[in-house]
XYZ file of N, CA and C in Angstrom:
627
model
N 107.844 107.223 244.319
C 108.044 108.631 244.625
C 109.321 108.787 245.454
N 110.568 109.604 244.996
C 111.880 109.687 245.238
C 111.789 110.631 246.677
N 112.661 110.406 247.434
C 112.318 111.473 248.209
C 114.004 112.497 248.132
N 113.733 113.932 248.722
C 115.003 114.832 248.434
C 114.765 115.526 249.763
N 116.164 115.580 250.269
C 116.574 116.578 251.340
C 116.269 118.270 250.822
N 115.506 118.602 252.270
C 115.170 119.992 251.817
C 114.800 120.268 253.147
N 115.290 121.679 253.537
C 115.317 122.138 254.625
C 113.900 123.243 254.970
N 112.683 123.276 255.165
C 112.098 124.352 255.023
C 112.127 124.895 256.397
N 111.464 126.569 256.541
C 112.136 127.043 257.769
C 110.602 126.539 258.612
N 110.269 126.935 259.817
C 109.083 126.914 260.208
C 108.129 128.187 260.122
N 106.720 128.121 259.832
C 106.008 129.338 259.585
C 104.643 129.366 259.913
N 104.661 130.342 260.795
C 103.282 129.813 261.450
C 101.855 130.161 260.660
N 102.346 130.582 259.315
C 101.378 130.810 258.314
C 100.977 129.322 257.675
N 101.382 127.940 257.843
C 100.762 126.462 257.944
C 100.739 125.854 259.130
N 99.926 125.252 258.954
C 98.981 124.382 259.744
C 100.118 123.133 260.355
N 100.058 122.651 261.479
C 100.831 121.747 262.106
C 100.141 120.819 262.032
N 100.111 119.789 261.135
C 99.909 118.303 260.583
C 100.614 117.290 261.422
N 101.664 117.369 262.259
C 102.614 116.306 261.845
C 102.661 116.035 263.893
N 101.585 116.790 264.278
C 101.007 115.998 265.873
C 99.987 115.363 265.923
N 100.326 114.311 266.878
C 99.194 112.878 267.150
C 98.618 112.373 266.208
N 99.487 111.938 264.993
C 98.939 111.821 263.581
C 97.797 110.334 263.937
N 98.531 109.359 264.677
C 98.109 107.914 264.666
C 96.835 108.505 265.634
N 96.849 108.929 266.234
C 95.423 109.323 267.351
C 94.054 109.368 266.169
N 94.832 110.961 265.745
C 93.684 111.533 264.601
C 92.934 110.803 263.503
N 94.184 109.919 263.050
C 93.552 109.288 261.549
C 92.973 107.964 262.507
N 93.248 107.327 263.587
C 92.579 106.533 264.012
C 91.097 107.005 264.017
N 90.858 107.866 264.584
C 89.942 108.273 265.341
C 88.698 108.535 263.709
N 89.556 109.189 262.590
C 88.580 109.305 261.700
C 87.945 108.205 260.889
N 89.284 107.290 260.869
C 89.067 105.996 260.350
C 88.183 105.028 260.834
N 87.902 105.046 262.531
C 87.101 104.789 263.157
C 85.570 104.469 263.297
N 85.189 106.055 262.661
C 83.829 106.783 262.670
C 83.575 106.258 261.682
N 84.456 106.526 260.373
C 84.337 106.123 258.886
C 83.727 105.008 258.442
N 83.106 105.158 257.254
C 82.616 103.436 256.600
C 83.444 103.550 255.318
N 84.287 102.656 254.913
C 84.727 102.160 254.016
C 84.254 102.381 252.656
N 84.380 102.620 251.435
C 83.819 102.738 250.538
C 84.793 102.470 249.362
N 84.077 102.165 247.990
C 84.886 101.152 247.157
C 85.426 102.473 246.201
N 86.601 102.741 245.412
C 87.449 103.420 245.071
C 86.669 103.784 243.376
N 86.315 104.907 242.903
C 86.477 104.970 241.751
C 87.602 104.661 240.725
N 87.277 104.435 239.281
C 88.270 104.403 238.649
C 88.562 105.530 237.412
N 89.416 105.470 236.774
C 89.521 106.455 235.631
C 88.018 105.418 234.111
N 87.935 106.948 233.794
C 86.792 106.529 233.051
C 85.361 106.651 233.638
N 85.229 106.751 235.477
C 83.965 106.882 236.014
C 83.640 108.471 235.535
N 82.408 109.338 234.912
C 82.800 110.627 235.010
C 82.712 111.727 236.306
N 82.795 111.296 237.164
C 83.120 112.423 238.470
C 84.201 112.633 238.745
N 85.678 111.812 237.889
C 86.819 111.818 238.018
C 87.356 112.793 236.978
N 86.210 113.259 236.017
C 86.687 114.138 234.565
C 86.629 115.587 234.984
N 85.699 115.797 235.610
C 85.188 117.060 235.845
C 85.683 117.987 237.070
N 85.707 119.272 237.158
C 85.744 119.888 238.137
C 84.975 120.056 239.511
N 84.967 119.550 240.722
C 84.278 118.978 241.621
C 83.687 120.344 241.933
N 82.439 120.493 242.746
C 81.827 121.214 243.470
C 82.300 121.970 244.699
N 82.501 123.090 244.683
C 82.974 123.746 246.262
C 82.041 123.490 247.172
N 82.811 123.350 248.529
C 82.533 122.692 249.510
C 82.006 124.355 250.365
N 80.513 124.581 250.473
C 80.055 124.951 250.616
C 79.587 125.267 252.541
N 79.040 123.753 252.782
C 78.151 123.863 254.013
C 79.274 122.678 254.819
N 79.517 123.760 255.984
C 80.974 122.571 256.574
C 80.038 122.501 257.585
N 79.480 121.180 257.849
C 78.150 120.556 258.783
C 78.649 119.171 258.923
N 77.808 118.052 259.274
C 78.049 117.094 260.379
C 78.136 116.342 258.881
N 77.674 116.224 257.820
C 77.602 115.627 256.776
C 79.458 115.554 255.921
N 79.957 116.787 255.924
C 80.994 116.966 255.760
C 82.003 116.449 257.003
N 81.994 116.573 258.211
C 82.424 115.740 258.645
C 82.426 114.145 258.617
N 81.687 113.782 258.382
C 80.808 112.154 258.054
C 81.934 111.434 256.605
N 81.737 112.907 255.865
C 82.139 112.105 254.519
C 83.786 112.183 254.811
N 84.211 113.082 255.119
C 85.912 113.216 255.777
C 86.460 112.020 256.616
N 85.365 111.238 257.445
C 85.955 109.930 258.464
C 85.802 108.628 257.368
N 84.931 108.722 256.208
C 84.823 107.530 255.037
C 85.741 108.034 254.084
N 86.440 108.812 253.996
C 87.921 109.127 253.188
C 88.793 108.592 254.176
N 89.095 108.715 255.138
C 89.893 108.636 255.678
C 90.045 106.889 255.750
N 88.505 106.173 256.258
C 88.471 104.772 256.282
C 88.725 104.616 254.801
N 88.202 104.693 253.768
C 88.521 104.029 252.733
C 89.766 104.262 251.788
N 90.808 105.598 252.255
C 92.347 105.629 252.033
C 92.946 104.510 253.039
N 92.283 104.440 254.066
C 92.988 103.077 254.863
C 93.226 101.607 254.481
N 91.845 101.683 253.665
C 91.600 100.345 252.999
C 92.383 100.184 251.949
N 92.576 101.227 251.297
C 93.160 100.860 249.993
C 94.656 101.359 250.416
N 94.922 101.103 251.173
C 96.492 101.344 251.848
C 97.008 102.430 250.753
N 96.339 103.858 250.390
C 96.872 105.255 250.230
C 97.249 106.326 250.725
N 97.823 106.829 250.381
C 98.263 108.268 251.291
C 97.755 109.453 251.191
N 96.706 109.648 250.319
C 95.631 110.985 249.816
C 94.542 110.221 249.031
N 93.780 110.831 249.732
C 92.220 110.491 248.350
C 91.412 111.656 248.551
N 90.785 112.000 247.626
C 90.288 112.947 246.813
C 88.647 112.451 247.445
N 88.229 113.267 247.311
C 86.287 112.759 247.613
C 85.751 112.308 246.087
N 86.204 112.652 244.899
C 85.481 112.081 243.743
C 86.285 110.730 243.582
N 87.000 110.124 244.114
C 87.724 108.782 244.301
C 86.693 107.822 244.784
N 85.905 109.065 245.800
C 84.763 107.824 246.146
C 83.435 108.011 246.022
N 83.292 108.713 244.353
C 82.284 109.485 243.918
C 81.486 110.405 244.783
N 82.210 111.311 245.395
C 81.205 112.225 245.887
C 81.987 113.624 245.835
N 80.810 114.524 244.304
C 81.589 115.484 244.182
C 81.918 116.836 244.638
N 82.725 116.754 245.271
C 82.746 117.735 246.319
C 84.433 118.195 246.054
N 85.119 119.811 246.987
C 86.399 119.696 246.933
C 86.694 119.707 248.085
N 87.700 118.110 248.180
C 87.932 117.870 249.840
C 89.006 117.041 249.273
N 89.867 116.623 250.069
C 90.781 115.347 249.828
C 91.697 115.035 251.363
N 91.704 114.268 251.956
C 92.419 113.683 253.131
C 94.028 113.304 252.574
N 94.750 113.063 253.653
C 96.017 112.423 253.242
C 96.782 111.961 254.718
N 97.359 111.433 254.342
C 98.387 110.307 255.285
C 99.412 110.604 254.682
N 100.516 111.071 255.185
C 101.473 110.972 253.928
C 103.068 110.747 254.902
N 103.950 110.373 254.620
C 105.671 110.781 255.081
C 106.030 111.989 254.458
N 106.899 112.813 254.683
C 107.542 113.622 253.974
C 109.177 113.105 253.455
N 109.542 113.737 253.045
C 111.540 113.571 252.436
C 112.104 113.150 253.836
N 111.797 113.539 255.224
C 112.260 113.302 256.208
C 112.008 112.085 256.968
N 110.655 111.604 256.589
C 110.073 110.363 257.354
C 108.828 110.998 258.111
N 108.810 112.368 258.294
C 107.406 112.561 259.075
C 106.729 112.634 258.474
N 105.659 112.114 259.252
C 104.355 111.745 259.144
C 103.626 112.755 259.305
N 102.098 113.234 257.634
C 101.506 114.176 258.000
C 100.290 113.514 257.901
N 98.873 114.209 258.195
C 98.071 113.841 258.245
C 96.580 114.795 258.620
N 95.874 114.654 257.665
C 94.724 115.992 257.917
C 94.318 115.871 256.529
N 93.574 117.105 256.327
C 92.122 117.529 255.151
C 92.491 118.629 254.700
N 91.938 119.175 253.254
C 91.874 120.214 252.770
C 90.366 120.171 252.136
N 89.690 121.193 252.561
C 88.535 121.435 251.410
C 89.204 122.973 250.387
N 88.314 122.804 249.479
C 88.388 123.731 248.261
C 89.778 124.174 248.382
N 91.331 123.189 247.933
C 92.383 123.465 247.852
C 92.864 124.137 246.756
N 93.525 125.292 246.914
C 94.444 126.168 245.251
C 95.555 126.010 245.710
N 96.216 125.411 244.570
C 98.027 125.447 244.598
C 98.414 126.601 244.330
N 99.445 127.312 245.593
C 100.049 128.299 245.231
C 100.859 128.471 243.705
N 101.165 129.072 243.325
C 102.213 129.052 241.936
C 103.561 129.580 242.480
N 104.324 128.432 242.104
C 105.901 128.580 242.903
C 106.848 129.988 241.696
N 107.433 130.767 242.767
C 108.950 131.089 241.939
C 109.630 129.890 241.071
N 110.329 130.886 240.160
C 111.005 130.085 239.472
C 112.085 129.391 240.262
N 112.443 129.733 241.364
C 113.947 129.656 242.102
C 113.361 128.462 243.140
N 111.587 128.095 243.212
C 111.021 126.969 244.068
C 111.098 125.829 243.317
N 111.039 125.866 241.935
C 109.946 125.066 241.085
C 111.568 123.955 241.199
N 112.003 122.955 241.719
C 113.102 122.201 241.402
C 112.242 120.827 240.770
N 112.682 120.510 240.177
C 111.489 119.123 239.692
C 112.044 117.875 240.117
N 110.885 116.912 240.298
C 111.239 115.562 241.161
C 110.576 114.931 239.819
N 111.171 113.852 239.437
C 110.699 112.906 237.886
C 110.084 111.547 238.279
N 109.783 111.381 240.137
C 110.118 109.743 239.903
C 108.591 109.627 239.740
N 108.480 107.814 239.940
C 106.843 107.341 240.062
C 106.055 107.996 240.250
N 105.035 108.065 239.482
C 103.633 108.230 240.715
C 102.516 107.031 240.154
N 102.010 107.237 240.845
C 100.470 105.885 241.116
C 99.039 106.901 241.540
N 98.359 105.946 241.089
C 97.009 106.452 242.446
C 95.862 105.688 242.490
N 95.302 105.657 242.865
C 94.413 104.531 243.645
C 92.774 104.221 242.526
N 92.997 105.609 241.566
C 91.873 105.299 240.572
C 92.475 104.779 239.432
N 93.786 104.699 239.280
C 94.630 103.544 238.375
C 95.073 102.644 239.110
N 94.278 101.609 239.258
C 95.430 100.606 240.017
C 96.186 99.681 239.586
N 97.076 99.774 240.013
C 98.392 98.817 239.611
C 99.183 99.653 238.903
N 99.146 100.489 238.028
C 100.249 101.725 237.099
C 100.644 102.315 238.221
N 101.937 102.592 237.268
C 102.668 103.465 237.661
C 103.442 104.381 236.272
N 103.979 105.570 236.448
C 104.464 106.259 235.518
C 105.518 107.424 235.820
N 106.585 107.490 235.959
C 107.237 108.323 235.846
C 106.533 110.138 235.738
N 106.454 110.943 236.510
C 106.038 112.381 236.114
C 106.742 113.593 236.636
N 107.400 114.469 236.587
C 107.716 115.526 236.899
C 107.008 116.970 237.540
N 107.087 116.942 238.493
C 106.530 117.593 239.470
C 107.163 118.577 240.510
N 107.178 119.737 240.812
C 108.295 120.678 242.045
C 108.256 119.841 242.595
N 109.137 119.575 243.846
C 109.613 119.121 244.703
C 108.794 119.703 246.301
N 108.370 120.783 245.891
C 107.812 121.665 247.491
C 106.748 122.311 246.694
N 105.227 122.351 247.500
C 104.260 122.835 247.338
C 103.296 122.824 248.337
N 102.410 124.199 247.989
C 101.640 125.041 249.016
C 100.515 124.587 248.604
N 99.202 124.270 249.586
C 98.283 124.501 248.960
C 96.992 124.910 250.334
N 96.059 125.844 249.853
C 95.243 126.635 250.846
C 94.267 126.306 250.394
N 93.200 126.387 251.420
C 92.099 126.376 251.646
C 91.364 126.266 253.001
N 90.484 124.970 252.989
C 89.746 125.819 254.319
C 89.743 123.969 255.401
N 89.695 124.195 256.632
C 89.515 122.848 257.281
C 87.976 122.570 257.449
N 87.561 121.343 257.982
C 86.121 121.279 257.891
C 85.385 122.056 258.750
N 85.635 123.174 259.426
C 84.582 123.874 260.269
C 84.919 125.625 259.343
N 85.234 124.969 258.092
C 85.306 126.184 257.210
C 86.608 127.408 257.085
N 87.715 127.182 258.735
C 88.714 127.992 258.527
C 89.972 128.143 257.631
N 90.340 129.195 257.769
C 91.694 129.141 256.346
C 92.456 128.444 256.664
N 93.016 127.855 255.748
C 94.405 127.069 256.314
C 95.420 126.766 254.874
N 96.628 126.828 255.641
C 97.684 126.898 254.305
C 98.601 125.306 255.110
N 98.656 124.818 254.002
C 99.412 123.576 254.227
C 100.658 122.931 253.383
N 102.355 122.797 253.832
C 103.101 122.963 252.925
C 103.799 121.602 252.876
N 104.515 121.008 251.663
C 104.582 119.979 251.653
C 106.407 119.836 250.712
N 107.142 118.931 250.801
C 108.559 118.362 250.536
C 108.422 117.087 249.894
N 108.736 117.037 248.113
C 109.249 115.571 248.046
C 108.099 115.194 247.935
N 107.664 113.672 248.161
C 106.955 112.753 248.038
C 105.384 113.097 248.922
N 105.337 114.211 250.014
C 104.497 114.863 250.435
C 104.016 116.034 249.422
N 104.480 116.557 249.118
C 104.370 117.870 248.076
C 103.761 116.927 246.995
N 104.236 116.038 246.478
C 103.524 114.830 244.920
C 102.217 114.482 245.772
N 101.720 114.588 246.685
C 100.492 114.034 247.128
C 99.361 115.014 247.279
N 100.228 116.463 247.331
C 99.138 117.733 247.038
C 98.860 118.116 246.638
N 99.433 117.882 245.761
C 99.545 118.665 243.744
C 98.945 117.540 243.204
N 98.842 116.027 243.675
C 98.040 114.840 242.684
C 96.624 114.738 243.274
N 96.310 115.087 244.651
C 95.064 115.314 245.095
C 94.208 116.500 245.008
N 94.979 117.437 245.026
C 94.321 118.828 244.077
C 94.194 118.733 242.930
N 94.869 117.949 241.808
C 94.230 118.005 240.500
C 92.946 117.045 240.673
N 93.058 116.109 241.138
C 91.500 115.276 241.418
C 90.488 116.359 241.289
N 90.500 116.862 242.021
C 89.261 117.773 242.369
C 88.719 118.785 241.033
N 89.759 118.848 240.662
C 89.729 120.125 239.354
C 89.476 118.956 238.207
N 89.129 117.748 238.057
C 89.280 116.918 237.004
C 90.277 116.351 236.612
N 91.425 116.425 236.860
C 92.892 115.304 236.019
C 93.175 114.323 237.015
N 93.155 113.512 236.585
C 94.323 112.289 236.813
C 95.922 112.391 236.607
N 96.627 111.558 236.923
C 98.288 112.069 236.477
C 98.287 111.630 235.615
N 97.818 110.681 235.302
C 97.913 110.175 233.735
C 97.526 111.058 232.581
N 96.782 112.361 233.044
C 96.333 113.232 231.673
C 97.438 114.425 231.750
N 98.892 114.116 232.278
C 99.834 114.930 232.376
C 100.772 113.972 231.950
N 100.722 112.698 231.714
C 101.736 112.053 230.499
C 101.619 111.790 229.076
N 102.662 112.249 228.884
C 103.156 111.520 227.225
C 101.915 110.422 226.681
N 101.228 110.366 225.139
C 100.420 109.768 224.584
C 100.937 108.025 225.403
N 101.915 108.066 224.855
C 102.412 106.440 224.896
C 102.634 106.234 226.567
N 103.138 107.190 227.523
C 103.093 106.941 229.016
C 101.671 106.626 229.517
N 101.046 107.201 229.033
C 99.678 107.251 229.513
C 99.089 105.804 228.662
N 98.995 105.697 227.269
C 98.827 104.462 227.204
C 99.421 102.881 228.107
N 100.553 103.287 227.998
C 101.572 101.694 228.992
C 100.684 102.026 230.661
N 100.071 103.172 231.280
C 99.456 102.785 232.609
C 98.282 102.229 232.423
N 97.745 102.788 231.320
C 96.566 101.729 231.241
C 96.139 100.625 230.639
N 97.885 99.855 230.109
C 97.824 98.607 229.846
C 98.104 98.206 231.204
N 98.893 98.580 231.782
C 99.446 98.461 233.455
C 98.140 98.266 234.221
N 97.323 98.762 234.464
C 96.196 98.183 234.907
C 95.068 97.525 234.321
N 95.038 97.550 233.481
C 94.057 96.336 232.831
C 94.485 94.885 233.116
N 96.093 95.163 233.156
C 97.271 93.710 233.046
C 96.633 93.483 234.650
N 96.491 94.489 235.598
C 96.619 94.181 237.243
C 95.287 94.019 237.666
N 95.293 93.555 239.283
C 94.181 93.127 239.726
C 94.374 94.195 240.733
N 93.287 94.992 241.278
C 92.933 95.716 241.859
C 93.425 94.714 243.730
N 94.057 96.220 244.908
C 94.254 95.209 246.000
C 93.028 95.634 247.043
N 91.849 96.610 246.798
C 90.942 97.044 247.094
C 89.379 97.149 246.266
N 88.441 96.869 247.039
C 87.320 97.443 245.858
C 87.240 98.631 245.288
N 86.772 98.644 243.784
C 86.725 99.372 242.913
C 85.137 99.473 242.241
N 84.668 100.728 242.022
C 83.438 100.686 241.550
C 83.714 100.595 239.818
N 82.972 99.248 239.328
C 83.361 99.105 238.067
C 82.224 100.417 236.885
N 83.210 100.626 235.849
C 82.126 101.219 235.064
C 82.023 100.945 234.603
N 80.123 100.889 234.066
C 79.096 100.248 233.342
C 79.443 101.540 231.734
């Protein structure tokens, strides 16, 4: 994932991600239990996940085992059906184009729909942790919004640059059912999943029966 200079202004209509990141994700990672990674082909990865309904101690619970088990599998976003539980939530760790570091949750996330004058497209890699070992080239804006709610249920809008922005737009389609791979070319999408069949997983994976 390429990263591109881009200046955004500040707006206090998003959420400030990018304080005491190492505190926070410690702290969730902490609480968290580890859990082994779905793969493509499990079906909770096909489908459109469940809105996140009841923001209670349970939803917190499952937010600190995203957080531990994106740790484990040394990722920068995971999705809650990554670790079969279908719900719409997804954590992230991420750098931006600049080097900062973000870090936090979205439940029940919608991608804004950019102007034409936003939409600049970024082509490089992407990966993700329910293909492992692929990689594939995809085209994606460069800057993206996406809203919803934090775990005690409030609104929140969260905006992203570059290689941060590819992590909000690939963890929001989780939730809605796609993989990036069901946004490539017949033959791209075939070569990732010779790409991982060829690879050995660097985390547990729940195999499907």
């Amino acid at each position: 994932m390429a990263q591109r200079e881009t200046d955004q202004p500040v707006n206090d209509e998003f959420i400030v991600d990018t304080e005491d990141c190492e505190e926070r994700e410690t702290a969730h990672r902490e609480r968290g239990t580890s859990r082994p990674i779905t793969v493509v082909g499990n079906p909770v990865l096909h489908k459109e996940c469940k809105d996140v309904t009841e923001f209670d101690d349970d939803l917190a619970r499952l937010i600190d085992d995203m957080f531990a088990s994106q740790r484990t599998a040394e990722g920068v976003g995971l999705a809650a059906n990554q670790i079969g539980v279908d719900l719409k939530v997804f954590v992230y760790d991420c750098m931006d184009d600049e080097g900062v570091r973000h870090v936090g949750h979205v439940c029940n996330p919608v991608l804004d729909e950019l102007p034409a004058d936003r939409r600049v497209l970024d082509d490089s890699n992407e990966g993700c942790l329910s293909v492992p070992t692929a990689y594939a080239p995809l085209a994606r804006p460069d800057y993206a919004v996406v809203r919803g709610q934090d775990m005690k249920g409030n609104p929140i809008a969260v905006q992203g640059t570059g290689y941060f922005a590819r992590c909000l737009q690939h963890e929001t389609d989780h939730l809605y059912g796609y993989l990036y791979i069901d946004r490539l070319s017949k033959r791209d999408r075939k070569d990732a999943l010779r790409q991982m069949a060829e690879g050995t997983p660097r985390y547990p994976v729940v195999a499907n029966d």
